[in-house]
XYZ file of C-alpha atoms in Angstrom:
525
model
C 44.515 -7.012 36.500
C 46.469 -7.704 33.306
C 43.396 -7.039 31.186
C 42.668 -3.741 32.916
C 46.294 -2.665 32.674
C 46.330 -3.548 28.994
C 43.121 -1.599 28.487
C 44.705 1.486 29.958
C 48.032 1.078 28.183
C 46.457 1.021 24.738
C 45.928 4.764 25.132
C 48.845 5.610 27.425
C 51.035 8.426 26.031
C 52.882 6.994 23.080
C 56.664 7.019 22.853
C 56.361 8.103 19.237
C 53.648 9.594 17.038
C 50.177 8.342 17.964
C 49.452 7.077 14.457
C 52.812 5.335 14.288
C 51.783 3.508 17.455
C 48.438 2.565 15.893
C 50.324 0.859 13.086
C 53.363 -0.608 14.794
C 52.689 -0.963 18.529
C 53.384 -4.468 19.872
C 51.347 -3.950 23.046
C 49.260 -7.086 23.580
C 46.879 -5.613 26.157
C 43.265 -5.807 25.035
C 39.983 -4.639 26.468
C 37.777 -7.139 28.208
C 35.807 -9.222 25.715
C 32.651 -7.827 27.248
C 33.824 -4.252 27.064
C 32.528 -2.502 30.175
C 35.363 -1.984 32.661
C 38.039 -2.271 29.996
C 36.342 0.379 27.896
C 36.162 2.751 30.866
C 39.866 2.301 31.643
C 40.748 2.812 28.006
C 38.840 6.069 27.850
C 40.662 7.321 30.951
C 43.950 6.429 29.300
C 42.830 8.180 26.132
C 42.325 11.398 28.100
C 45.918 11.191 29.351
C 47.305 10.580 25.911
C 45.743 13.554 24.214
C 45.289 13.872 20.471
C 47.709 16.225 18.780
C 47.084 17.367 15.235
C 49.984 16.054 13.152
C 48.715 17.039 9.691
C 49.831 20.292 8.108
C 47.112 22.412 6.487
C 48.882 22.268 3.126
C 48.720 18.458 3.221
C 44.966 18.178 3.775
C 43.424 19.034 0.422
C 45.849 16.954 -1.717
C 45.201 13.881 0.440
C 41.448 14.242 0.957
C 40.723 14.710 -2.747
C 43.364 12.308 -4.071
C 41.018 9.462 -4.962
C 37.460 9.175 -6.228
C 35.071 6.244 -6.139
C 34.599 4.361 -9.390
C 31.253 2.700 -8.795
C 30.526 -1.004 -8.480
C 28.255 -3.236 -10.552
C 25.385 -1.948 -8.364
C 26.217 1.726 -8.958
C 23.049 3.787 -9.395
C 20.627 0.875 -8.926
C 18.679 2.985 -6.416
C 19.267 6.383 -8.030
C 16.755 9.035 -6.900
C 14.962 6.630 -4.551
C 13.837 7.419 -1.036
C 16.215 6.165 1.646
C 15.345 4.593 4.991
C 18.089 3.551 7.406
C 17.079 1.534 10.465
C 19.580 1.091 13.277
C 18.157 -1.799 15.259
C 19.381 -1.899 18.822
C 21.286 -5.123 19.637
C 19.852 -6.999 16.651
C 21.470 -10.412 16.111
C 20.796 -13.037 13.465
C 19.727 -15.439 16.183
C 16.850 -13.074 17.046
C 14.829 -14.481 14.151
C 16.815 -17.219 12.398
C 19.372 -19.970 12.917
C 22.713 -20.930 11.466
C 25.665 -23.064 12.435
C 27.224 -20.329 14.560
C 24.327 -20.305 17.060
C 25.435 -23.218 19.213
C 23.186 -22.508 22.205
C 20.105 -21.174 20.414
C 16.659 -22.183 21.630
C 15.140 -25.354 20.223
C 12.998 -23.770 17.503
C 12.771 -24.873 13.883
C 13.419 -22.468 10.970
C 9.787 -22.918 9.903
C 8.550 -21.879 13.354
C 10.824 -18.848 13.346
C 9.665 -17.760 9.892
C 6.030 -17.973 10.965
C 6.607 -16.161 14.257
C 8.720 -13.365 12.716
C 7.008 -12.939 9.325
C 8.146 -9.378 8.639
C 11.808 -9.854 9.547
C 11.712 -13.055 7.493
C 10.184 -11.207 4.555
C 12.795 -8.477 4.812
C 15.512 -11.132 4.810
C 14.059 -13.057 1.870
C 13.700 -9.940 -0.296
C 16.983 -8.216 0.580
C 20.679 -8.281 -0.157
C 22.213 -9.964 2.877
C 25.612 -8.892 4.171
C 26.262 -12.157 5.982
C 29.720 -11.102 7.173
C 28.869 -7.677 8.627
C 30.547 -6.805 11.938
C 30.096 -4.067 14.501
C 32.242 -3.559 17.585
C 31.015 -0.203 18.837
C 28.503 1.330 21.189
C 25.264 2.712 19.774
C 26.319 6.354 19.407
C 29.487 5.498 17.474
C 27.717 2.981 15.244
C 24.969 5.499 14.576
C 27.334 8.357 13.783
C 29.639 6.186 11.671
C 26.640 5.069 9.593
C 26.014 8.742 8.796
C 29.583 9.996 8.356
C 31.490 6.917 7.254
C 34.359 7.732 9.623
C 34.969 8.522 13.283
C 37.776 10.406 15.071
C 39.848 8.722 17.760
C 40.195 11.354 20.431
C 36.705 12.602 21.219
C 33.051 11.737 20.764
C 31.436 13.460 17.799
C 28.071 14.031 19.480
C 29.555 15.897 22.435
C 32.823 17.438 21.219
C 32.214 18.104 17.529
C 28.443 18.566 17.305
C 28.887 22.178 16.148
C 31.318 21.303 13.367
C 30.534 21.920 9.723
C 30.182 18.511 8.047
C 29.005 18.669 4.408
C 30.371 15.131 3.863
C 27.679 13.299 5.864
C 25.257 11.207 3.836
C 22.174 13.382 4.553
C 24.109 16.556 3.704
C 25.449 15.074 0.461
C 21.958 14.012 -0.597
C 20.566 17.483 0.182
C 23.488 19.059 -1.660
C 22.595 17.129 -4.816
C 18.804 17.212 -4.318
C 17.671 20.380 -2.558
C 14.061 19.212 -2.167
C 15.006 16.274 0.076
C 13.317 15.811 3.483
C 15.710 14.553 6.172
C 14.237 13.451 9.498
C 15.490 11.400 12.419
C 13.345 9.245 14.753
C 14.257 7.556 18.038
C 11.761 6.486 20.677
C 14.217 7.234 23.449
C 15.227 10.730 24.554
C 16.723 13.088 22.007
C 19.031 14.669 24.602
C 20.708 11.295 25.151
C 24.086 11.260 23.350
C 23.290 14.929 22.598
C 21.336 13.761 19.543
C 19.136 16.873 19.524
C 22.206 18.973 18.671
C 24.331 16.492 16.727
C 21.595 15.528 14.267
C 21.470 19.135 13.032
C 25.140 18.899 12.089
C 24.569 15.559 10.391
C 21.963 17.179 8.141
C 18.597 16.381 9.751
C 15.941 19.054 9.791
C 14.176 17.549 12.818
C 14.355 14.805 15.419
C 11.390 13.120 17.076
C 11.764 11.299 20.376
C 9.465 9.675 22.938
C 8.111 13.017 24.124
C 7.223 14.435 20.709
C 5.769 11.040 19.726
C 3.594 11.122 22.836
C 2.384 14.605 21.878
C 1.636 13.471 18.327
C -0.376 10.491 19.579
C -2.375 12.566 22.059
C -3.055 15.233 19.450
C -4.430 12.596 17.075
C -6.899 11.530 19.768
C -7.946 15.145 20.396
C -8.548 15.654 16.677
C -10.612 12.472 16.452
C -8.144 10.674 14.153
C -7.694 7.799 16.620
C -9.707 6.637 19.584
C -6.731 5.824 21.791
C -3.113 7.037 21.688
C -0.945 5.088 19.273
C 2.139 5.765 21.396
C 2.716 5.448 25.144
C 5.716 7.113 26.757
C 6.695 4.443 29.257
C 9.217 6.772 30.860
C 6.378 8.705 32.445
C 3.795 5.903 32.370
C 5.805 2.966 33.720
C 4.577 -0.599 33.386
C 7.685 -2.329 34.682
C 9.635 -0.956 31.732
C 11.300 2.282 30.710
C 11.587 1.187 27.066
C 9.033 2.354 24.515
C 7.740 0.167 21.709
C 9.095 0.329 18.168
C 5.757 -0.630 16.601
C 4.092 2.307 18.344
C 6.833 4.627 17.044
C 6.264 3.391 13.484
C 2.483 3.677 13.755
C 2.613 7.193 15.204
C 5.294 8.645 12.928
C 4.727 6.774 9.657
C 3.358 9.772 7.759
C 6.372 11.865 8.789
C 8.772 9.003 8.141
C 7.368 8.147 4.722
C 5.765 11.229 3.108
C 4.096 10.887 -0.293
C 4.739 14.408 -1.562
C 8.551 14.636 -1.443
C 11.721 12.584 -1.622
C 13.000 11.629 1.819
C 15.944 10.328 3.791
C 14.629 8.875 7.055
C 16.836 7.551 9.858
C 15.212 5.398 12.544
C 16.898 4.156 15.718
C 14.919 1.503 17.576
C 15.028 0.852 21.302
C 12.780 -2.068 22.288
C 15.559 -4.656 21.880
C 17.882 -2.708 24.178
C 19.110 -4.857 27.083
C 18.860 -6.025 29.716
C 16.271 -8.724 28.974
C 13.527 -9.596 31.426
C 9.743 -9.850 31.674
C 8.394 -6.440 30.628
C 4.732 -5.701 31.194
C 4.404 -3.827 27.899
C 5.542 -6.980 26.066
C 3.055 -9.333 27.712
C 1.249 -10.094 24.453
C 4.487 -10.940 22.676
C 5.676 -13.079 25.588
C 2.446 -15.068 25.719
C 2.601 -15.639 21.954
C 6.173 -16.904 22.237
C 5.224 -19.207 25.109
C 2.386 -20.602 22.970
C 4.814 -21.200 20.105
C 7.204 -23.122 22.318
C 4.556 -25.114 24.147
C 4.628 -26.408 27.691
C 7.295 -29.067 27.226
C 9.900 -26.760 25.660
C 9.059 -23.961 28.102
C 9.791 -26.269 31.028
C 13.239 -26.939 29.575
C 13.947 -23.242 28.992
C 12.452 -21.320 31.865
C 14.082 -21.588 35.284
C 11.975 -19.818 37.909
C 14.686 -20.362 40.509
C 17.415 -18.601 38.524
C 16.517 -15.187 37.117
C 19.989 -14.910 35.545
C 19.762 -18.191 33.649
C 20.959 -17.415 30.113
C 18.229 -19.446 28.439
C 15.749 -17.184 30.232
C 17.646 -14.104 29.046
C 17.593 -15.432 25.476
C 13.876 -16.164 25.774
C 13.121 -12.555 26.720
C 15.507 -11.256 24.048
C 13.506 -13.077 21.409
C 10.303 -11.639 22.842
C 11.685 -8.151 22.162
C 12.482 -9.256 18.598
C 8.797 -10.022 18.094
C 8.017 -6.385 18.849
C 10.581 -5.291 16.275
C 8.922 -7.652 13.807
C 5.605 -5.900 14.475
C 7.270 -2.553 13.767
C 8.593 -3.822 10.437
C 5.071 -4.949 9.605
C 3.772 -1.418 10.170
C 6.466 -0.066 7.845
C 5.769 -2.573 5.070
C 2.016 -1.995 5.261
C 2.341 1.788 5.162
C 4.847 1.861 2.287
C 2.702 -0.511 0.245
C -0.471 1.464 0.975
C 1.243 4.632 -0.272
C 2.801 2.866 -3.299
C 6.232 3.827 -1.989
C 7.793 0.422 -1.432
C 9.168 0.119 -4.966
C 10.686 3.588 -4.632
C 12.437 2.870 -1.333
C 15.978 1.812 -0.511
C 15.896 0.397 3.021
C 19.038 -0.542 4.936
C 18.689 -2.213 8.330
C 21.601 -3.106 10.595
C 22.431 -4.098 14.151
C 24.410 -1.436 15.971
C 26.355 -4.017 18.004
C 26.071 -7.540 19.328
C 23.766 -8.402 22.234
C 26.465 -8.052 24.862
C 23.992 -7.536 27.706
C 24.261 -10.462 30.134
C 26.998 -11.741 27.780
C 24.155 -13.107 25.654
C 26.176 -13.191 22.407
C 28.943 -15.154 24.061
C 26.426 -17.653 25.379
C 24.505 -18.231 22.149
C 27.657 -18.357 19.993
C 29.581 -20.343 22.627
C 32.529 -17.956 22.486
C 34.651 -17.474 25.604
C 37.518 -15.031 25.367
C 40.187 -14.852 22.668
C 41.358 -18.462 22.959
C 38.484 -20.331 21.405
C 37.958 -23.183 18.991
C 35.341 -21.016 17.275
C 35.977 -17.813 15.332
C 36.227 -15.097 17.990
C 35.244 -12.322 15.585
C 31.885 -14.033 15.027
C 30.993 -12.472 18.362
C 30.637 -9.143 16.533
C 28.858 -10.503 13.459
C 25.386 -8.932 13.335
C 22.736 -8.393 10.640
C 22.847 -5.948 7.766
C 20.171 -6.207 5.071
C 19.422 -3.931 2.127
C 15.993 -3.890 0.491
C 15.378 -2.304 -2.901
C 13.289 -3.173 -5.945
C 16.383 -3.157 -8.168
C 18.329 -5.420 -5.829
C 17.662 -9.152 -6.188
C 17.929 -11.289 -3.091
C 21.479 -12.505 -2.652
C 23.975 -13.212 0.094
C 27.342 -11.462 0.032
C 29.932 -12.977 2.349
C 32.574 -10.254 2.014
C 33.748 -8.766 5.314
C 31.826 -5.577 6.041
C 31.680 -3.149 8.967
C 29.776 -0.042 10.007
C 32.053 2.355 8.125
C 31.007 0.625 4.871
C 27.389 1.764 5.194
C 27.847 5.279 3.770
C 29.965 4.138 0.775
C 27.435 1.370 0.077
C 24.466 3.751 0.049
C 26.334 6.333 -2.041
C 27.204 3.588 -4.521
C 23.594 2.380 -4.786
C 22.332 5.953 -5.149
C 24.736 6.574 -8.013
C 26.706 9.236 -6.138
C 30.455 9.368 -6.653
C 32.580 10.576 -3.759
C 36.120 11.193 -2.529
C 37.195 7.964 -0.901
C 39.732 9.348 1.582
C 36.932 10.937 3.601
C 35.547 7.461 4.333
C 37.092 4.451 6.032
C 35.110 1.800 4.185
C 34.015 0.553 0.790
C 30.748 -0.362 -0.864
C 29.484 -3.845 -0.104
C 29.285 -4.336 -3.886
C 32.869 -3.251 -4.587
C 35.844 -5.600 -4.850
C 37.783 -3.828 -2.099
C 37.493 -5.255 1.412
C 37.567 -3.002 4.442
C 39.218 -3.337 7.806
C 37.545 -2.163 10.977
C 39.096 0.018 13.648
C 37.010 -0.014 16.798
C 37.042 3.489 18.238
C 35.489 2.283 21.504
C 37.720 -0.724 22.096
C 41.049 0.117 20.483
C 41.337 -2.882 18.149
C 41.639 -3.573 14.434
C 39.409 -6.340 13.171
C 38.655 -8.383 10.098
C 36.864 -11.711 9.955
C 39.056 -14.143 11.884
C 41.719 -11.554 12.786
C 42.086 -9.141 15.720
C 45.016 -6.766 16.209
C 45.887 -4.328 18.979
C 47.609 -2.365 16.239
C 47.474 -2.656 12.478
C 50.479 -4.993 12.523
C 50.180 -6.745 15.904
C 47.796 -9.661 15.489
C 46.634 -11.091 18.823
C 43.933 -13.410 17.472
C 44.099 -15.497 14.310
C 41.426 -18.075 13.578
C 43.152 -21.407 13.076
C 40.213 -23.219 11.493
C 38.800 -26.632 12.377
C 40.439 -30.023 12.357
C 39.234 -32.407 9.661
C 39.022 -36.196 9.937
C 42.718 -36.487 9.076
C 43.786 -34.059 11.787
C 44.525 -31.249 9.310
C 43.302 -27.734 10.133
C 40.905 -26.355 7.525
C 39.461 -22.876 6.977
C 41.978 -20.942 9.012
C 43.423 -17.524 8.253
C 46.279 -17.715 5.748
C 49.579 -15.832 5.829
C 48.434 -13.890 2.766
C 45.335 -12.763 4.644
C 47.490 -11.637 7.566
C 49.707 -9.649 5.188
C 46.643 -8.006 3.609
C 45.300 -7.184 7.093
C 48.525 -5.384 7.996
C 48.722 -3.495 4.704
C 45.073 -2.401 4.769
C 45.298 -1.540 8.466
C 48.221 0.819 7.828
C 46.292 2.500 4.995
C 43.284 2.898 7.287
C 45.409 4.606 9.951
C 46.427 7.210 7.369
C 42.750 7.990 6.802
C 42.164 8.071 10.557
C 44.944 10.635 10.927
C 43.281 12.966 8.436
C 39.841 12.326 9.930
C 41.184 13.425 13.311
C 42.526 16.519 11.572
C 39.316 17.578 9.858
C 37.342 17.061 13.031
C 39.766 18.763 15.444
C 40.317 21.787 13.211
C 36.675 22.000 12.044
C 38.211 21.885 8.585
C 35.086 22.702 6.592
C 34.447 25.830 8.645
C 37.824 27.245 7.640
C 38.137 29.595 4.689
C 36.551 28.266 1.505
C 36.878 24.585 2.393
C 33.157 23.859 2.571
C 32.447 25.464 -0.782
C 35.429 23.684 -2.311
C 33.981 20.368 -1.172
C 30.533 21.221 -2.523
C 31.912 22.360 -5.867
C 34.075 19.280 -6.247
C 31.218 16.936 -5.336
C 28.851 18.597 -7.788
C 31.422 18.490 -10.559
C 32.201 14.865 -9.797
C 28.493 14.065 -10.100
C 27.879 16.057 -13.280
C 26.143 19.079 -11.775
């Protein structure tokens, strides 16, 4: 009851200004660690609270254009390259590798994992690894934030602001500076879901392909004699104990549209096969049998419990089967890009949209139970982000990173300067460290720290006790002070983000052209 009440109260009408409350509120109520009921109650409370515009029009331009990016050591490394962004549904590090945070992972050696997931392993070994990347959002918010670099608090972009003018999205900026750019979006779900068919136009995509158009493409290829059998099956209308389509079939069917040879492209791909819940799917029989063969009879007997369909080792087993299908999809991408001699000209960023919260799988594997834990609670939201590019040597960067850092990171690598107050985050390669505000769950977060407001810390990682009984590796007072300072600065950006969304700022007067002119001047055009 306390949790639900706290969930609601986070968004109950504030006694003072909403943004003042986001900085200074001492309310300790938090959403459920698993998000579902608490999130629903919070959204109901949000509707009661409303979202008044508190910014005056005369204040907007001076604030929004006050600061420009300076460029990191990686600035322009991928200048003029093609861009591929892959949002991988529920992707966790434990899907294809192991580390010390995966306490309840299956008994599989790193060598076995590397052999079973060769393409994900290759991507890891040849990429820049953001080993401290966190996401605490649902898919639509993660997806939109990775395109805009910000997200308003009061409404959902895809349903309330899909008709807004947004020249500051990454696809629109790239088209602004390179008019011959192809921008296409691919998702082997349904394009109407989350209103993607409308929202993607605003984000700057010229087209969106979903399971139905992919099915048409595959059938047309058979009719034209290009393939003997369809390369894509729409399992929504052709069920085989699964409504989820296969990512490898999406890649195979759409690869020529995703990766054209005759023009520069920005391609956004949202996968679906790893979407929960996790169970025996008939269209993943081959992958399941291969995984069973890898484990062998003795390990399978320890893992698989026929009497308990909800056993979490079983859930993890089937989760890793879905990861094999994603690995196959990555193999299709690598093969096609290499065949077309495009791999060296590609900048590929892949990230998990959120942790595998279905069946509380993340909590199980990471052995994290609630806020009071001997382990780092925020590790629950630590998911993969990897960046592949021929000018980027393999390295691991442990700096805290979140979804709002994706746009600044790509702009930095592409050699595009920008106005920083439009974006919540920073480049992975910059010295500045971001702080995350979870739109869906009403919390501020940085590695080892959670706050219900920017100044009200409700979780602080205390570290581990060494052999002398002294705690080591915990969050310091200086880190808490930095969290509060950076959180307050983030709220100021959030306030203006709410303003330019609610007022459709770029549709007013000459605001869009002002932005375009300033961006072109900033980038020497």
